[in-house]
């Protein structure tokens, strides 16, 4: 373990040097990525420093055990230090778990309105705005790939890309069914309704990950659909791509360029096929209890947003906060960190049982 910890300390020192390098400062994207990694390492570096201090203190207390006057106090201190050493080792083991190689990829996020009609579409819009604010807060760039707006300003479906190192690893725990409880704008009697939206997060596939056989793909072009707006329904710019062997269908209409919409649709298709392949592998891993928390179950109800109580509850880990406004404003970091820790602990338990 000490060798691995030393490598992490070395990486942290290298990041410090790079962040002070004038050449790096000239490249905003690289500086942002390095800054994010430096911030991510803050917790583990603090743990390493405390762990080394505990080891040093344990060496020092051993000599006091021979002193008759200090023996009892030294025994008590040693027990406390050994207890803390065990706690720190468990925490450090979480940080040393092997990472999913896909975590560093860009992410494709798809939000679909579920049960609840127009209110579900408005909730899908709220989730989109929450994620876009969170992505900005984390230093990621975003691009809307496809959207299907509704008459009241919601979305029946919206797909966007999150760009930047670690995007998929950051967003992957959002996959599942999100539930909202509130009085809809369409409700005249003041009754609270429950509506849902489904979120799917995919790692962006590269061409080398999944070679598309264009003989197995049908591409249709059509006029874009949606409420109002210049340029809508005037040209055949919308594209629908169908993967014949699986029946997977992707549509893109956000760009006025048919070529750009085609590129986006094929990219999303490739990412869905890659995720299908990963899901098959995850099912095998599930038998050995190494599957991650809720990252593969679209049907799993993962979180409730209760407006009357200003409460957000993540049902996977029992996490509850009454800062609903903060969550919807994009302040998701504490929640996602809690999910990540729970996932790491689950993996550690599975490893000790195999």
mmCIF file of C-alpha atoms in Angstrom:
data_model
loop_
_atom_site.group_PDB
_atom_site.id
_atom_site.type_symbol
_atom_site.label_atom_id
_atom_site.label_comp_id
_atom_site.label_asym_id
_atom_site.label_seq_id
_atom_site.Cartn_x
_atom_site.Cartn_y
_atom_site.Cartn_z
ATOM 1 C CA UNK A 1 0.000 0.000 0.000
ATOM 2 C CA UNK A 2 2.801 2.430 0.876
ATOM 3 C CA UNK A 3 4.213 2.201 -2.666
ATOM 4 C CA UNK A 4 0.810 3.086 -4.142
ATOM 5 C CA UNK A 5 0.435 5.980 -1.714
ATOM 6 C CA UNK A 6 3.874 7.269 -2.668
ATOM 7 C CA UNK A 7 2.854 7.262 -6.342
ATOM 8 C CA UNK A 8 -0.244 9.303 -5.523
ATOM 9 C CA UNK A 9 1.867 11.812 -3.587
ATOM 10 C CA UNK A 10 4.224 12.077 -6.557
ATOM 11 C CA UNK A 11 1.289 12.696 -8.917
ATOM 12 C CA UNK A 12 0.019 15.422 -6.572
ATOM 13 C CA UNK A 13 3.433 17.147 -6.571
ATOM 14 C CA UNK A 14 3.597 16.951 -10.362
ATOM 15 C CA UNK A 15 0.147 18.528 -10.630
ATOM 16 C CA UNK A 16 1.240 21.369 -8.325
ATOM 17 C CA UNK A 17 4.228 22.043 -10.564
ATOM 18 C CA UNK A 18 2.136 21.925 -13.755
ATOM 19 C CA UNK A 19 -0.490 24.297 -12.361
ATOM 20 C CA UNK A 20 2.278 26.828 -11.706
ATOM 21 C CA UNK A 21 3.743 26.400 -15.209
ATOM 22 C CA UNK A 22 3.161 29.513 -17.393
ATOM 23 C CA UNK A 23 2.778 27.296 -20.481
ATOM 24 C CA UNK A 24 -0.091 25.392 -18.865
ATOM 25 C CA UNK A 25 -1.772 28.654 -17.877
ATOM 26 C CA UNK A 26 -1.928 29.558 -21.578
ATOM 27 C CA UNK A 27 -4.113 26.493 -22.244
ATOM 28 C CA UNK A 28 -7.424 27.022 -20.362
ATOM 29 C CA UNK A 29 -8.796 23.539 -21.124
ATOM 30 C CA UNK A 30 -5.682 21.750 -19.906
ATOM 31 C CA UNK A 31 -5.444 24.000 -16.858
ATOM 32 C CA UNK A 32 -9.086 23.275 -16.002
ATOM 33 C CA UNK A 33 -8.594 19.503 -16.353
ATOM 34 C CA UNK A 34 -5.451 19.567 -14.185
ATOM 35 C CA UNK A 35 -7.193 21.759 -11.596
ATOM 36 C CA UNK A 36 -10.105 19.324 -11.403
ATOM 37 C CA UNK A 37 -7.771 16.363 -10.888
ATOM 38 C CA UNK A 38 -5.791 18.330 -8.262
ATOM 39 C CA UNK A 39 -9.008 19.103 -6.371
ATOM 40 C CA UNK A 40 -10.135 15.466 -6.603
ATOM 41 C CA UNK A 41 -6.867 14.351 -5.003
ATOM 42 C CA UNK A 42 -7.263 16.682 -2.032
ATOM 43 C CA UNK A 43 -9.111 14.137 0.123
ATOM 44 C CA UNK A 44 -6.752 11.217 -0.504
ATOM 45 C CA UNK A 45 -3.642 13.370 0.015
ATOM 46 C CA UNK A 46 -5.001 14.565 3.377
ATOM 47 C CA UNK A 47 -5.629 10.925 4.346
ATOM 48 C CA UNK A 48 -2.113 9.907 3.299
ATOM 49 C CA UNK A 49 -0.546 12.679 5.368
ATOM 50 C CA UNK A 50 -2.580 11.722 8.419
ATOM 51 C CA UNK A 51 -1.734 8.046 7.883
ATOM 52 C CA UNK A 52 1.993 8.768 7.762
ATOM 53 C CA UNK A 53 1.659 10.880 10.935
ATOM 54 C CA UNK A 54 -0.124 8.014 12.715
ATOM 55 C CA UNK A 55 2.659 5.583 11.689
ATOM 56 C CA UNK A 56 5.238 8.051 13.000
ATOM 57 C CA UNK A 57 3.343 8.478 16.287
ATOM 58 C CA UNK A 58 3.078 4.700 16.711
ATOM 59 C CA UNK A 59 6.851 4.405 16.466
ATOM 60 C CA UNK A 60 7.223 7.138 19.064
ATOM 61 C CA UNK A 61 4.755 5.613 21.529
ATOM 62 C CA UNK A 62 6.548 2.251 21.494
ATOM 63 C CA UNK A 63 9.501 3.729 23.384
ATOM 64 C CA UNK A 64 7.175 5.116 26.067
ATOM 65 C CA UNK A 65 5.849 1.639 26.877
ATOM 66 C CA UNK A 66 9.142 0.887 28.685
ATOM 67 C CA UNK A 67 8.701 3.866 31.023
ATOM 68 C CA UNK A 68 6.871 2.720 34.217
ATOM 69 C CA UNK A 69 5.377 6.179 34.806
ATOM 70 C CA UNK A 70 4.093 6.609 31.242
ATOM 71 C CA UNK A 71 3.266 2.969 30.455
ATOM 72 C CA UNK A 72 -0.512 3.141 31.036
ATOM 73 C CA UNK A 73 -0.940 6.419 29.144
ATOM 74 C CA UNK A 74 1.212 5.050 26.325
ATOM 75 C CA UNK A 75 -0.954 1.900 26.135
ATOM 76 C CA UNK A 76 -4.125 3.977 25.789
ATOM 77 C CA UNK A 77 -2.526 6.185 23.155
ATOM 78 C CA UNK A 78 -1.314 3.166 21.211
ATOM 79 C CA UNK A 79 -4.810 1.660 21.159
ATOM 80 C CA UNK A 80 -6.261 4.927 19.881
ATOM 81 C CA UNK A 81 -3.567 5.184 17.208
ATOM 82 C CA UNK A 82 -4.092 1.587 16.064
ATOM 83 C CA UNK A 83 -7.832 2.196 15.818
ATOM 84 C CA UNK A 84 -7.274 5.322 13.741
ATOM 85 C CA UNK A 85 -4.708 3.480 11.590
ATOM 86 C CA UNK A 86 -7.328 0.829 10.731
ATOM 87 C CA UNK A 87 -9.898 3.527 9.847
ATOM 88 C CA UNK A 88 -7.428 5.326 7.604
ATOM 89 C CA UNK A 89 -6.402 2.113 5.857
ATOM 90 C CA UNK A 90 -10.035 1.345 5.058
ATOM 91 C CA UNK A 91 -10.537 4.868 3.678
ATOM 92 C CA UNK A 92 -7.340 4.638 1.624
ATOM 93 C CA UNK A 93 -8.339 1.250 0.204
ATOM 94 C CA UNK A 94 -11.402 2.938 -1.301
ATOM 95 C CA UNK A 95 -9.186 5.409 -3.122
ATOM 96 C CA UNK A 96 -6.899 2.636 -4.374
ATOM 97 C CA UNK A 97 -9.665 0.592 -5.996
ATOM 98 C CA UNK A 98 -9.156 0.131 -9.753
ATOM 99 C CA UNK A 99 -11.060 2.766 -11.735
ATOM 100 C CA UNK A 100 -13.461 2.084 -14.546
ATOM 101 C CA UNK A 101 -11.390 2.934 -17.655
ATOM 102 C CA UNK A 102 -14.495 4.605 -19.093
ATOM 103 C CA UNK A 103 -14.653 7.130 -16.236
ATOM 104 C CA UNK A 104 -12.358 9.564 -18.049
ATOM 105 C CA UNK A 105 -14.525 9.593 -21.179
ATOM 106 C CA UNK A 106 -16.957 12.284 -22.274
ATOM 107 C CA UNK A 107 -20.574 11.435 -21.399
ATOM 108 C CA UNK A 108 -23.818 11.252 -23.360
ATOM 109 C CA UNK A 109 -26.817 12.086 -21.148
ATOM 110 C CA UNK A 110 -30.354 11.323 -22.290
ATOM 111 C CA UNK A 111 -33.400 12.604 -20.375
ATOM 112 C CA UNK A 112 -36.878 11.326 -21.249
ATOM 113 C CA UNK A 113 -40.183 12.467 -19.774
ATOM 114 C CA UNK A 114 -41.942 9.550 -18.081
ATOM 115 C CA UNK A 115 -45.281 9.286 -16.302
ATOM 116 C CA UNK A 116 -47.077 12.587 -15.807
ATOM 117 C CA UNK A 117 -47.710 14.074 -19.241
ATOM 118 C CA UNK A 118 -46.762 17.730 -19.645
ATOM 119 C CA UNK A 119 -45.593 17.975 -16.026
ATOM 120 C CA UNK A 120 -43.087 15.153 -16.686
ATOM 121 C CA UNK A 121 -41.788 17.106 -19.699
ATOM 122 C CA UNK A 122 -41.356 20.218 -17.537
ATOM 123 C CA UNK A 123 -39.501 18.112 -14.959
ATOM 124 C CA UNK A 124 -37.229 16.812 -17.737
ATOM 125 C CA UNK A 125 -36.404 20.449 -18.509
ATOM 126 C CA UNK A 126 -35.642 21.088 -14.814
ATOM 127 C CA UNK A 127 -33.254 18.120 -14.772
ATOM 128 C CA UNK A 128 -31.548 19.367 -17.945
ATOM 129 C CA UNK A 129 -31.013 22.818 -16.414
ATOM 130 C CA UNK A 130 -29.720 21.226 -13.192
ATOM 131 C CA UNK A 131 -27.170 19.145 -15.094
ATOM 132 C CA UNK A 132 -26.041 22.020 -17.310
ATOM 133 C CA UNK A 133 -25.411 24.200 -14.233
ATOM 134 C CA UNK A 134 -23.574 21.362 -12.490
ATOM 135 C CA UNK A 135 -21.430 20.705 -15.578
ATOM 136 C CA UNK A 136 -20.505 24.398 -15.728
ATOM 137 C CA UNK A 137 -19.672 24.386 -12.008
ATOM 138 C CA UNK A 138 -17.358 21.393 -12.576
ATOM 139 C CA UNK A 139 -15.631 23.016 -15.548
ATOM 140 C CA UNK A 140 -17.135 20.720 -18.203
ATOM 141 C CA UNK A 141 -18.407 21.867 -21.583
ATOM 142 C CA UNK A 142 -21.825 20.779 -22.841
ATOM 143 C CA UNK A 143 -23.575 20.527 -26.193
ATOM 144 C CA UNK A 144 -27.232 19.723 -26.898
ATOM 145 C CA UNK A 145 -27.296 16.853 -29.406
ATOM 146 C CA UNK A 146 -31.031 16.348 -29.807
ATOM 147 C CA UNK A 147 -34.174 17.819 -28.245
ATOM 148 C CA UNK A 148 -37.929 17.423 -28.569
ATOM 149 C CA UNK A 149 -39.570 20.452 -26.908
ATOM 150 C CA UNK A 150 -43.218 20.538 -25.870
ATOM 151 C CA UNK A 151 -45.743 23.370 -26.134
ATOM 152 C CA UNK A 152 -45.294 24.497 -22.496
ATOM 153 C CA UNK A 153 -41.503 24.645 -22.703
ATOM 154 C CA UNK A 154 -40.671 21.158 -21.436
ATOM 155 C CA UNK A 155 -38.955 18.277 -23.240
ATOM 156 C CA UNK A 156 -40.339 14.880 -24.125
ATOM 157 C CA UNK A 157 -36.695 13.930 -24.760
ATOM 158 C CA UNK A 158 -33.392 15.781 -24.728
ATOM 159 C CA UNK A 159 -29.871 14.439 -25.285
ATOM 160 C CA UNK A 160 -26.677 16.319 -24.514
ATOM 161 C CA UNK A 161 -22.958 15.649 -24.409
ATOM 162 C CA UNK A 162 -20.689 16.489 -21.472
ATOM 163 C CA UNK A 163 -17.116 17.103 -22.579
ATOM 164 C CA UNK A 164 -14.017 16.965 -20.404
ATOM 165 C CA UNK A 165 -11.785 14.428 -18.621
ATOM 166 C CA UNK A 166 -13.821 12.490 -16.051
ATOM 167 C CA UNK A 167 -17.244 13.515 -17.392
ATOM 168 C CA UNK A 168 -18.661 9.978 -17.480
ATOM 169 C CA UNK A 169 -17.241 9.099 -14.054
ATOM 170 C CA UNK A 170 -18.887 12.231 -12.658
ATOM 171 C CA UNK A 171 -22.333 11.757 -14.223
ATOM 172 C CA UNK A 172 -22.710 7.963 -14.318
ATOM 173 C CA UNK A 173 -24.575 7.662 -11.000
ATOM 174 C CA UNK A 174 -27.461 9.732 -12.423
ATOM 175 C CA UNK A 175 -28.826 6.848 -14.508
ATOM 176 C CA UNK A 176 -32.293 5.767 -13.424
ATOM 177 C CA UNK A 177 -35.793 7.076 -12.766
ATOM 178 C CA UNK A 178 -36.075 10.490 -11.096
ATOM 179 C CA UNK A 179 -39.384 11.283 -9.406
ATOM 180 C CA UNK A 180 -40.849 14.719 -8.637
ATOM 181 C CA UNK A 181 -43.701 15.507 -6.221
ATOM 182 C CA UNK A 182 -45.198 18.996 -6.587
ATOM 183 C CA UNK A 183 -48.226 20.991 -7.706
ATOM 184 C CA UNK A 184 -47.927 21.211 -11.508
ATOM 185 C CA UNK A 185 -48.464 24.495 -13.325
ATOM 186 C CA UNK A 186 -51.282 22.719 -15.171
ATOM 187 C CA UNK A 187 -53.079 21.813 -11.895
ATOM 188 C CA UNK A 188 -56.035 24.085 -11.047
ATOM 189 C CA UNK A 189 -57.082 22.426 -7.762
ATOM 190 C CA UNK A 190 -53.713 22.747 -5.998
ATOM 191 C CA UNK A 191 -53.202 18.980 -5.754
ATOM 192 C CA UNK A 192 -49.725 17.456 -5.526
ATOM 193 C CA UNK A 193 -48.876 15.181 -8.444
ATOM 194 C CA UNK A 194 -46.087 12.629 -8.862
ATOM 195 C CA UNK A 195 -44.285 12.594 -12.204
ATOM 196 C CA UNK A 196 -41.122 10.909 -13.446
ATOM 197 C CA UNK A 197 -38.285 11.332 -15.903
ATOM 198 C CA UNK A 198 -35.723 8.742 -16.927
ATOM 199 C CA UNK A 199 -32.023 9.569 -17.176
ATOM 200 C CA UNK A 200 -29.523 7.399 -19.045
ATOM 201 C CA UNK A 201 -25.791 8.210 -18.929
ATOM 202 C CA UNK A 202 -23.468 6.600 -21.469
ATOM 203 C CA UNK A 203 -19.698 6.868 -21.956
ATOM 204 C CA UNK A 204 -19.022 8.452 -25.324
ATOM 205 C CA UNK A 205 -17.873 5.739 -27.698
ATOM 206 C CA UNK A 206 -14.854 6.170 -29.944
ATOM 207 C CA UNK A 207 -14.752 4.700 -33.431
ATOM 208 C CA UNK A 208 -12.189 2.171 -32.224
ATOM 209 C CA UNK A 209 -14.606 0.922 -29.528
ATOM 210 C CA UNK A 210 -17.347 -0.169 -31.860
ATOM 211 C CA UNK A 211 -16.994 -0.517 -35.602
ATOM 212 C CA UNK A 212 -20.332 0.270 -37.215
ATOM 213 C CA UNK A 213 -21.299 -1.837 -40.218
ATOM 214 C CA UNK A 214 -23.096 0.677 -42.421
ATOM 215 C CA UNK A 215 -24.845 -2.209 -44.240
ATOM 216 C CA UNK A 216 -26.727 -2.816 -40.971
ATOM 217 C CA UNK A 217 -27.832 0.811 -40.625
ATOM 218 C CA UNK A 218 -30.760 2.598 -42.222
ATOM 219 C CA UNK A 219 -30.596 6.394 -42.389
ATOM 220 C CA UNK A 220 -33.753 8.431 -43.008
ATOM 221 C CA UNK A 221 -33.965 12.186 -43.471
ATOM 222 C CA UNK A 222 -37.028 14.264 -42.642
ATOM 223 C CA UNK A 223 -38.160 17.719 -41.668
ATOM 224 C CA UNK A 224 -37.484 18.793 -38.098
ATOM 225 C CA UNK A 225 -40.476 18.833 -35.802
ATOM 226 C CA UNK A 226 -41.210 20.979 -32.764
ATOM 227 C CA UNK A 227 -43.122 24.033 -31.634
ATOM 228 C CA UNK A 228 -42.376 27.204 -33.616
ATOM 229 C CA UNK A 229 -39.014 28.778 -34.342
ATOM 230 C CA UNK A 230 -37.392 29.887 -37.561
ATOM 231 C CA UNK A 231 -35.854 27.123 -39.594
ATOM 232 C CA UNK A 232 -38.176 24.431 -38.219
ATOM 233 C CA UNK A 233 -40.035 22.339 -40.831
ATOM 234 C CA UNK A 234 -38.409 24.223 -43.726
ATOM 235 C CA UNK A 235 -35.634 21.796 -44.750
ATOM 236 C CA UNK A 236 -35.024 18.041 -44.575
ATOM 237 C CA UNK A 237 -32.312 18.448 -41.935
ATOM 238 C CA UNK A 238 -33.543 15.974 -39.290
ATOM 239 C CA UNK A 239 -31.954 12.521 -39.374
ATOM 240 C CA UNK A 240 -33.162 9.167 -38.062
ATOM 241 C CA UNK A 241 -30.675 6.314 -37.780
ATOM 242 C CA UNK A 242 -31.862 2.727 -37.225
ATOM 243 C CA UNK A 243 -29.522 -0.130 -36.266
ATOM 244 C CA UNK A 244 -31.289 -3.041 -37.953
ATOM 245 C CA UNK A 245 -29.860 -5.964 -35.884
ATOM 246 C CA UNK A 246 -30.927 -4.439 -32.542
ATOM 247 C CA UNK A 247 -33.738 -2.105 -33.571
ATOM 248 C CA UNK A 248 -32.060 0.821 -31.780
ATOM 249 C CA UNK A 249 -33.286 4.096 -33.268
ATOM 250 C CA UNK A 250 -31.667 7.521 -32.843
ATOM 251 C CA UNK A 251 -33.019 10.826 -34.119
ATOM 252 C CA UNK A 252 -31.216 14.163 -34.281
ATOM 253 C CA UNK A 253 -32.730 17.452 -35.423
ATOM 254 C CA UNK A 254 -31.097 20.215 -33.387
ATOM 255 C CA UNK A 255 -28.674 21.319 -36.092
ATOM 256 C CA UNK A 256 -29.835 22.895 -39.351
ATOM 257 C CA UNK A 257 -27.125 20.838 -41.035
ATOM 258 C CA UNK A 258 -28.204 17.362 -42.157
ATOM 259 C CA UNK A 259 -24.553 16.257 -42.156
ATOM 260 C CA UNK A 260 -24.033 17.459 -38.573
ATOM 261 C CA UNK A 261 -27.229 15.743 -37.401
ATOM 262 C CA UNK A 262 -26.084 12.530 -39.108
ATOM 263 C CA UNK A 263 -22.713 12.673 -37.315
ATOM 264 C CA UNK A 264 -24.413 13.245 -33.954
ATOM 265 C CA UNK A 265 -26.895 10.405 -34.498
ATOM 266 C CA UNK A 266 -24.157 7.926 -35.430
ATOM 267 C CA UNK A 267 -22.118 8.997 -32.385
ATOM 268 C CA UNK A 268 -25.093 8.427 -30.061
ATOM 269 C CA UNK A 269 -25.825 5.069 -31.733
ATOM 270 C CA UNK A 270 -22.223 3.954 -31.277
ATOM 271 C CA UNK A 271 -22.376 4.953 -27.594
ATOM 272 C CA UNK A 272 -25.637 3.028 -27.062
ATOM 273 C CA UNK A 273 -24.199 -0.089 -28.687
ATOM 274 C CA UNK A 274 -21.079 0.214 -26.530
ATOM 275 C CA UNK A 275 -23.266 0.538 -23.427
ATOM 276 C CA UNK A 276 -25.237 -2.556 -24.480
ATOM 277 C CA UNK A 277 -21.967 -4.463 -24.695
ATOM 278 C CA UNK A 278 -20.892 -3.101 -21.292
ATOM 279 C CA UNK A 279 -24.271 -4.058 -19.808
ATOM 280 C CA UNK A 280 -23.770 -7.656 -20.922
ATOM 281 C CA UNK A 281 -20.353 -7.690 -19.254
ATOM 282 C CA UNK A 282 -21.802 -6.013 -16.136
ATOM 283 C CA UNK A 283 -24.421 -8.788 -15.879
ATOM 284 C CA UNK A 284 -21.589 -11.308 -15.645
ATOM 285 C CA UNK A 285 -19.863 -9.199 -12.979
ATOM 286 C CA UNK A 286 -23.141 -8.871 -11.083
ATOM 287 C CA UNK A 287 -22.929 -12.574 -10.288
ATOM 288 C CA UNK A 288 -19.749 -11.863 -8.348
ATOM 289 C CA UNK A 289 -21.350 -8.780 -6.744
ATOM 290 C CA UNK A 290 -19.013 -6.310 -8.392
ATOM 291 C CA UNK A 291 -21.712 -4.261 -10.103
ATOM 292 C CA UNK A 292 -21.843 -0.563 -9.296
ATOM 293 C CA UNK A 293 -24.718 1.153 -7.502
ATOM 294 C CA UNK A 294 -27.595 1.651 -9.890
ATOM 295 C CA UNK A 295 -25.489 2.585 -12.902
ATOM 296 C CA UNK A 296 -27.121 0.063 -15.226
ATOM 297 C CA UNK A 297 -30.800 -0.013 -14.264
ATOM 298 C CA UNK A 298 -32.931 2.491 -16.134
ATOM 299 C CA UNK A 299 -36.033 1.215 -14.340
ATOM 300 C CA UNK A 300 -34.612 1.793 -10.862
ATOM 301 C CA UNK A 301 -36.268 4.680 -8.994
ATOM 302 C CA UNK A 302 -33.179 6.364 -7.685
ATOM 303 C CA UNK A 303 -34.238 9.784 -6.406
ATOM 304 C CA UNK A 304 -37.257 11.814 -5.294
ATOM 305 C CA UNK A 305 -37.545 15.621 -5.462
ATOM 306 C CA UNK A 306 -40.307 16.663 -3.032
ATOM 307 C CA UNK A 307 -41.208 20.337 -3.463
ATOM 308 C CA UNK A 308 -43.676 20.754 -0.533
ATOM 309 C CA UNK A 309 -40.974 19.571 1.901
ATOM 310 C CA UNK A 310 -38.040 21.068 -0.059
ATOM 311 C CA UNK A 311 -36.526 17.582 0.179
ATOM 312 C CA UNK A 312 -34.327 15.485 -2.090
ATOM 313 C CA UNK A 313 -33.843 11.806 -1.218
ATOM 314 C CA UNK A 314 -31.551 9.387 -3.010
ATOM 315 C CA UNK A 315 -33.082 5.976 -2.332
ATOM 316 C CA UNK A 316 -29.957 3.966 -3.161
ATOM 317 C CA UNK A 317 -28.011 5.180 -0.132
ATOM 318 C CA UNK A 318 -30.687 6.853 2.001
ATOM 319 C CA UNK A 319 -29.168 10.290 1.419
ATOM 320 C CA UNK A 320 -31.570 13.137 2.244
ATOM 321 C CA UNK A 321 -31.124 16.885 2.039
ATOM 322 C CA UNK A 322 -33.633 19.704 2.456
ATOM 323 C CA UNK A 323 -31.687 21.944 0.074
ATOM 324 C CA UNK A 324 -33.921 21.257 -2.922
ATOM 325 C CA UNK A 325 -33.196 24.687 -4.389
ATOM 326 C CA UNK A 326 -29.448 24.104 -4.138
ATOM 327 C CA UNK A 327 -29.680 20.695 -5.821
ATOM 328 C CA UNK A 328 -31.764 22.039 -8.711
ATOM 329 C CA UNK A 329 -29.279 24.921 -9.014
ATOM 330 C CA UNK A 330 -26.604 22.340 -9.832
ATOM 331 C CA UNK A 331 -24.947 21.822 -6.441
ATOM 332 C CA UNK A 332 -24.750 18.038 -6.830
ATOM 333 C CA UNK A 333 -21.194 17.447 -5.637
ATOM 334 C CA UNK A 334 -21.962 16.335 -2.012
ATOM 335 C CA UNK A 335 -24.621 13.902 -3.229
ATOM 336 C CA UNK A 336 -22.430 12.424 -5.961
ATOM 337 C CA UNK A 337 -19.479 12.098 -3.567
ATOM 338 C CA UNK A 338 -21.715 10.159 -1.146
ATOM 339 C CA UNK A 339 -22.793 7.852 -3.994
ATOM 340 C CA UNK A 340 -19.190 7.328 -5.031
ATOM 341 C CA UNK A 341 -18.127 6.431 -1.458
ATOM 342 C CA UNK A 342 -21.022 3.988 -1.113
ATOM 343 C CA UNK A 343 -20.093 2.389 -4.434
ATOM 344 C CA UNK A 344 -16.456 2.018 -3.354
ATOM 345 C CA UNK A 345 -17.488 0.430 -0.055
ATOM 346 C CA UNK A 346 -19.754 -1.984 -1.922
ATOM 347 C CA UNK A 347 -16.867 -2.977 -4.178
ATOM 348 C CA UNK A 348 -14.552 -3.492 -1.207
ATOM 349 C CA UNK A 349 -17.115 -5.742 0.477
ATOM 350 C CA UNK A 350 -17.498 -7.754 -2.720
ATOM 351 C CA UNK A 351 -13.727 -8.155 -3.070
ATOM 352 C CA UNK A 352 -13.354 -9.449 0.496
ATOM 353 C CA UNK A 353 -16.100 -12.021 -0.124
ATOM 354 C CA UNK A 354 -14.601 -13.415 -3.349
#
